[in-house]
JSON list of C-alpha atoms in Angstrom, two decimals:
[
{"chain": "H", "resi": 24, "resn": "MET", "atom": "CA", "xyz": [-1.46, 8.45, -1.37]},
{"chain": "H", "resi": 25, "resn": "ILE", "atom": "CA", "xyz": [2.14, 7.53, 0.19]},
{"chain": "H", "resi": 26, "resn": "ALA", "atom": "CA", "xyz": [1.94, 10.69, 2.53]},
{"chain": "H", "resi": 27, "resn": "ALA", "atom": "CA", "xyz": [-1.15, 9.66, 3.60]},
{"chain": "H", "resi": 28, "resn": "TYR", "atom": "CA", "xyz": [-0.11, 6.03, 3.98]},
{"chain": "H", "resi": 29, "resn": "ASN", "atom": "CA", "xyz": [3.18, 7.20, 5.87]},
{"chain": "H", "resi": 30, "resn": "ALA", "atom": "CA", "xyz": [1.19, 9.52, 8.15]},
{"chain": "H", "resi": 31, "resn": "GLN", "atom": "CA", "xyz": [-1.54, 6.61, 8.79]},
{"chain": "H", "resi": 32, "resn": "ASP", "atom": "CA", "xyz": [-4.11, 8.53, 8.11]},
{"chain": "H", "resi": 33, "resn": "VAL", "atom": "CA", "xyz": [-6.08, 5.75, 6.58]},
{"chain": "H", "resi": 34, "resn": "ASP", "atom": "CA", "xyz": [-9.14, 8.06, 5.39]},
{"chain": "H", "resi": 35, "resn": "ALA", "atom": "CA", "xyz": [-7.07, 10.23, 3.66]},
{"chain": "H", "resi": 36, "resn": "TYR", "atom": "CA", "xyz": [-5.37, 7.25, 1.69]},
{"chain": "H", "resi": 37, "resn": "VAL", "atom": "CA", "xyz": [-8.55, 5.20, 1.07]},
{"chain": "H", "resi": 38, "resn": "GLY", "atom": "CA", "xyz": [-9.90, 8.76, -0.29]},
{"chain": "H", "resi": 39, "resn": "PHE", "atom": "CA", "xyz": [-7.44, 8.25, -3.35]},
{"chain": "H", "resi": 40, "resn": "MET", "atom": "CA", "xyz": [-9.34, 4.72, -3.99]},
{"chain": "H", "resi": 41, "resn": "THR", "atom": "CA", "xyz": [-12.68, 3.86, -5.76]},
{"chain": "H", "resi": 42, "resn": "GLU", "atom": "CA", "xyz": [-15.34, 2.50, -3.62]},
{"chain": "H", "resi": 43, "resn": "GLU", "atom": "CA", "xyz": [-14.54, -0.89, -5.17]},
{"chain": "H", "resi": 44, "resn": "ALA", "atom": "CA", "xyz": [-10.68, -0.41, -5.51]},
{"chain": "H", "resi": 45, "resn": "SER", "atom": "CA", "xyz": [-8.71, -3.43, -3.65]},
{"chain": "H", "resi": 46, "resn": "GLU", "atom": "CA", "xyz": [-5.13, -4.54, -2.66]},
{"chain": "H", "resi": 47, "resn": "ALA", "atom": "CA", "xyz": [-3.99, -7.80, -3.82]},
{"chain": "H", "resi": 48, "resn": "THR", "atom": "CA", "xyz": [-0.65, -9.62, -4.61]},
{"chain": "H", "resi": 49, "resn": "TYR", "atom": "CA", "xyz": [0.45, -9.65, -8.06]},
{"chain": "H", "resi": 50, "resn": "ARG", "atom": "CA", "xyz": [-2.24, -11.71, -10.25]},
{"chain": "H", "resi": 51, "resn": "GLY", "atom": "CA", "xyz": [-3.59, -13.27, -7.33]},
{"chain": "H", "resi": 52, "resn": "ALA", "atom": "CA", "xyz": [-5.48, -13.12, -3.78]},
{"chain": "H", "resi": 53, "resn": "VAL", "atom": "CA", "xyz": [-7.41, -9.97, -2.79]},
{"chain": "H", "resi": 54, "resn": "ILE", "atom": "CA", "xyz": [-5.73, -8.56, 0.33]},
{"chain": "H", "resi": 55, "resn": "ARG", "atom": "CA", "xyz": [-8.06, -5.94, 1.45]},
{"chain": "H", "resi": 56, "resn": "GLU", "atom": "CA", "xyz": [-11.32, -5.29, -0.94]},
{"chain": "H", "resi": 57, "resn": "GLY", "atom": "CA", "xyz": [-13.21, -1.98, -1.40]},
{"chain": "H", "resi": 58, "resn": "ARG", "atom": "CA", "xyz": [-12.51, 1.08, 0.09]},
{"chain": "H", "resi": 59, "resn": "GLU", "atom": "CA", "xyz": [-13.97, -0.43, 3.44]},
{"chain": "H", "resi": 60, "resn": "GLY", "atom": "CA", "xyz": [-11.68, -3.40, 3.48]},
{"chain": "H", "resi": 61, "resn": "THR", "atom": "CA", "xyz": [-8.75, -1.45, 2.75]},
{"chain": "H", "resi": 62, "resn": "ARG", "atom": "CA", "xyz": [-9.50, 1.05, 5.53]},
{"chain": "H", "resi": 63, "resn": "SER", "atom": "CA", "xyz": [-10.09, -1.30, 8.45]},
{"chain": "H", "resi": 64, "resn": "GLY", "atom": "CA", "xyz": [-6.87, -3.68, 7.13]},
{"chain": "H", "resi": 65, "resn": "LEU", "atom": "CA", "xyz": [-4.29, -0.73, 6.95]},
{"chain": "H", "resi": 66, "resn": "ALA", "atom": "CA", "xyz": [-6.03, 0.30, 10.81]},
{"chain": "H", "resi": 67, "resn": "ALA", "atom": "CA", "xyz": [-5.32, -2.76, 12.01]},
{"chain": "H", "resi": 68, "resn": "ALA", "atom": "CA", "xyz": [-1.98, -2.87, 10.33]},
{"chain": "H", "resi": 69, "resn": "PHE", "atom": "CA", "xyz": [-0.98, 0.46, 11.62]},
{"chain": "H", "resi": 70, "resn": "LYS", "atom": "CA", "xyz": [-2.16, -0.51, 15.08]},
{"chain": "H", "resi": 71, "resn": "VAL", "atom": "CA", "xyz": [0.82, -3.21, 15.38]},
{"chain": "H", "resi": 72, "resn": "TRP", "atom": "CA", "xyz": [3.16, -1.43, 13.36]},
{"chain": "H", "resi": 73, "resn": "PRO", "atom": "CA", "xyz": [2.93, 2.27, 14.49]},
{"chain": "H", "resi": 74, "resn": "GLN", "atom": "CA", "xyz": [6.10, 3.26, 12.71]},
{"chain": "H", "resi": 75, "resn": "ASN", "atom": "CA", "xyz": [5.31, 1.62, 9.23]},
{"chain": "H", "resi": 76, "resn": "LYS", "atom": "CA", "xyz": [6.45, 3.73, 6.61]},
{"chain": "H", "resi": 77, "resn": "ALA", "atom": "CA", "xyz": [7.06, 3.52, 2.66]},
{"chain": "H", "resi": 78, "resn": "GLU", "atom": "CA", "xyz": [9.65, 5.12, 1.06]},
{"chain": "H", "resi": 79, "resn": "ILE", "atom": "CA", "xyz": [9.29, 5.34, -2.61]},
{"chain": "H", "resi": 80, "resn": "ARG", "atom": "CA", "xyz": [12.83, 4.51, -4.42]},
{"chain": "H", "resi": 81, "resn": "GLU", "atom": "CA", "xyz": [11.69, 4.21, -8.21]},
{"chain": "H", "resi": 82, "resn": "LYS", "atom": "CA", "xyz": [8.36, 5.57, -10.00]},
{"chain": "H", "resi": 83, "resn": "GLN", "atom": "CA", "xyz": [7.04, 5.05, -13.24]},
{"chain": "H", "resi": 84, "resn": "ALA", "atom": "CA", "xyz": [3.63, 6.11, -14.97]},
{"chain": "H", "resi": 85, "resn": "ILE", "atom": "CA", "xyz": [2.82, 3.86, -17.72]},
{"chain": "H", "resi": 86, "resn": "GLY", "atom": "CA", "xyz": [-0.81, 4.87, -19.46]},
{"chain": "H", "resi": 87, "resn": "ASP", "atom": "CA", "xyz": [-3.55, 3.79, -16.43]},
{"chain": "H", "resi": 88, "resn": "TYR", "atom": "CA", "xyz": [-0.62, 2.64, -14.25]},
{"chain": "H", "resi": 89, "resn": "VAL", "atom": "CA", "xyz": [1.65, 3.71, -11.85]},
{"chain": "H", "resi": 90, "resn": "LEU", "atom": "CA", "xyz": [4.50, 1.53, -10.30]},
{"chain": "H", "resi": 91, "resn": "PHE", "atom": "CA", "xyz": [6.64, 2.36, -7.23]},
{"chain": "H", "resi": 92, "resn": "ARG", "atom": "CA", "xyz": [9.71, 0.25, -6.29]},
{"chain": "H", "resi": 93, "resn": "GLU", "atom": "CA", "xyz": [8.91, 1.21, -2.16]},
{"chain": "H", "resi": 94, "resn": "TYR", "atom": "CA", "xyz": [11.50, 0.06, 0.54]},
{"chain": "H", "resi": 95, "resn": "VAL", "atom": "CA", "xyz": [9.06, -0.48, 3.71]},
{"chain": "H", "resi": 96, "resn": "THR", "atom": "CA", "xyz": [10.18, -0.12, 7.50]},
{"chain": "H", "resi": 97, "resn": "ARG", "atom": "CA", "xyz": [7.84, -1.58, 9.97]},
{"chain": "H", "resi": 98, "resn": "GLY", "atom": "CA", "xyz": [9.88, -0.72, 13.10]},
{"chain": "H", "resi": 99, "resn": "PRO", "atom": "CA", "xyz": [9.13, -2.90, 16.39]},
{"chain": "H", "resi": 100, "resn": "ALA", "atom": "CA", "xyz": [5.31, -4.25, 16.49]},
{"chain": "H", "resi": 101, "resn": "SER", "atom": "CA", "xyz": [2.99, -3.32, 19.61]},
{"chain": "H", "resi": 102, "resn": "ASP", "atom": "CA", "xyz": [1.81, -7.02, 20.06]},
{"chain": "H", "resi": 103, "resn": "GLY", "atom": "CA", "xyz": [5.59, -7.96, 21.01]},
{"chain": "H", "resi": 104, "resn": "SER", "atom": "CA", "xyz": [5.69, -9.97, 17.82]},
{"chain": "H", "resi": 105, "resn": "ALA", "atom": "CA", "xyz": [8.81, -10.70, 15.95]},
{"chain": "H", "resi": 106, "resn": "LEU", "atom": "CA", "xyz": [10.74, -7.44, 14.24]},
{"chain": "H", "resi": 107, "resn": "VAL", "atom": "CA", "xyz": [10.26, -7.43, 10.40]},
{"chain": "H", "resi": 108, "resn": "GLU", "atom": "CA", "xyz": [13.01, -6.94, 8.49]},
{"chain": "H", "resi": 109, "resn": "PRO", "atom": "CA", "xyz": [12.99, -3.51, 5.74]},
{"chain": "H", "resi": 110, "resn": "PHE", "atom": "CA", "xyz": [11.76, -5.04, 2.89]},
{"chain": "H", "resi": 111, "resn": "GLU", "atom": "CA", "xyz": [11.52, -4.22, -0.87]},
{"chain": "H", "resi": 112, "resn": "VAL", "atom": "CA", "xyz": [7.94, -4.25, -2.75]},
{"chain": "H", "resi": 113, "resn": "ILE", "atom": "CA", "xyz": [7.03, -3.47, -6.20]},
{"chain": "H", "resi": 114, "resn": "ALA", "atom": "CA", "xyz": [3.52, -1.65, -6.14]},
{"chain": "H", "resi": 115, "resn": "VAL", "atom": "CA", "xyz": [1.53, -1.59, -9.35]},
{"chain": "H", "resi": 116, "resn": "TYR", "atom": "CA", "xyz": [-1.31, 0.91, -9.11]},
{"chain": "H", "resi": 117, "resn": "SER", "atom": "CA", "xyz": [-4.19, 0.85, -11.64]},
{"chain": "H", "resi": 118, "resn": "PHE", "atom": "CA", "xyz": [-6.33, 3.82, -11.94]},
{"chain": "H", "resi": 119, "resn": "GLU", "atom": "CA", "xyz": [-10.16, 4.50, -13.14]},
{"chain": "H", "resi": 120, "resn": "GLY", "atom": "CA", "xyz": [-10.04, 8.23, -13.95]},
{"chain": "H", "resi": 121, "resn": "ASP", "atom": "CA", "xyz": [-8.23, 9.90, -11.28]},
{"chain": "H", "resi": 122, "resn": "LYS", "atom": "CA", "xyz": [-8.98, 7.21, -8.50]},
{"chain": "H", "resi": 123, "resn": "VAL", "atom": "CA", "xyz": [-7.07, 3.99, -7.77]},
{"chain": "H", "resi": 124, "resn": "SER", "atom": "CA", "xyz": [-9.36, 0.86, -8.78]},
{"chain": "H", "resi": 125, "resn": "ARG", "atom": "CA", "xyz": [-6.45, -1.37, -7.60]},
{"chain": "H", "resi": 126, "resn": "VAL", "atom": "CA", "xyz": [-3.10, -2.13, -6.13]},
{"chain": "H", "resi": 127, "resn": "GLU", "atom": "CA", "xyz": [-0.95, -5.33, -6.94]},
{"chain": "H", "resi": 128, "resn": "PHE", "atom": "CA", "xyz": [2.23, -5.94, -4.75]},
{"chain": "H", "resi": 129, "resn": "ILE", "atom": "CA", "xyz": [5.39, -8.15, -5.99]},
{"chain": "H", "resi": 130, "resn": "ARG", "atom": "CA", "xyz": [7.32, -9.11, -3.60]}
]
């Protein structure tokens, strides 16, 4: 899934998700809802940051959850907006069977 993200292949990325999957802040607001919302949201982000990448620094599986400590670099924005400094985020992936049902980001 992270390889698909780094290749900016949104179709492959959302292929790992349930239809109703979402991406959200930790215990908070949904950022991208459903497979289609995630596809369109990531496509828009990748258009602005064509060099966007996530490096997995640590990972742990606990039951139906996978936790990644990710180091994200965005690179120059294609729309001329200010450079986003690299940042770390904890991503908590929840699973239903072999598909991701929710990703929550702690930043």
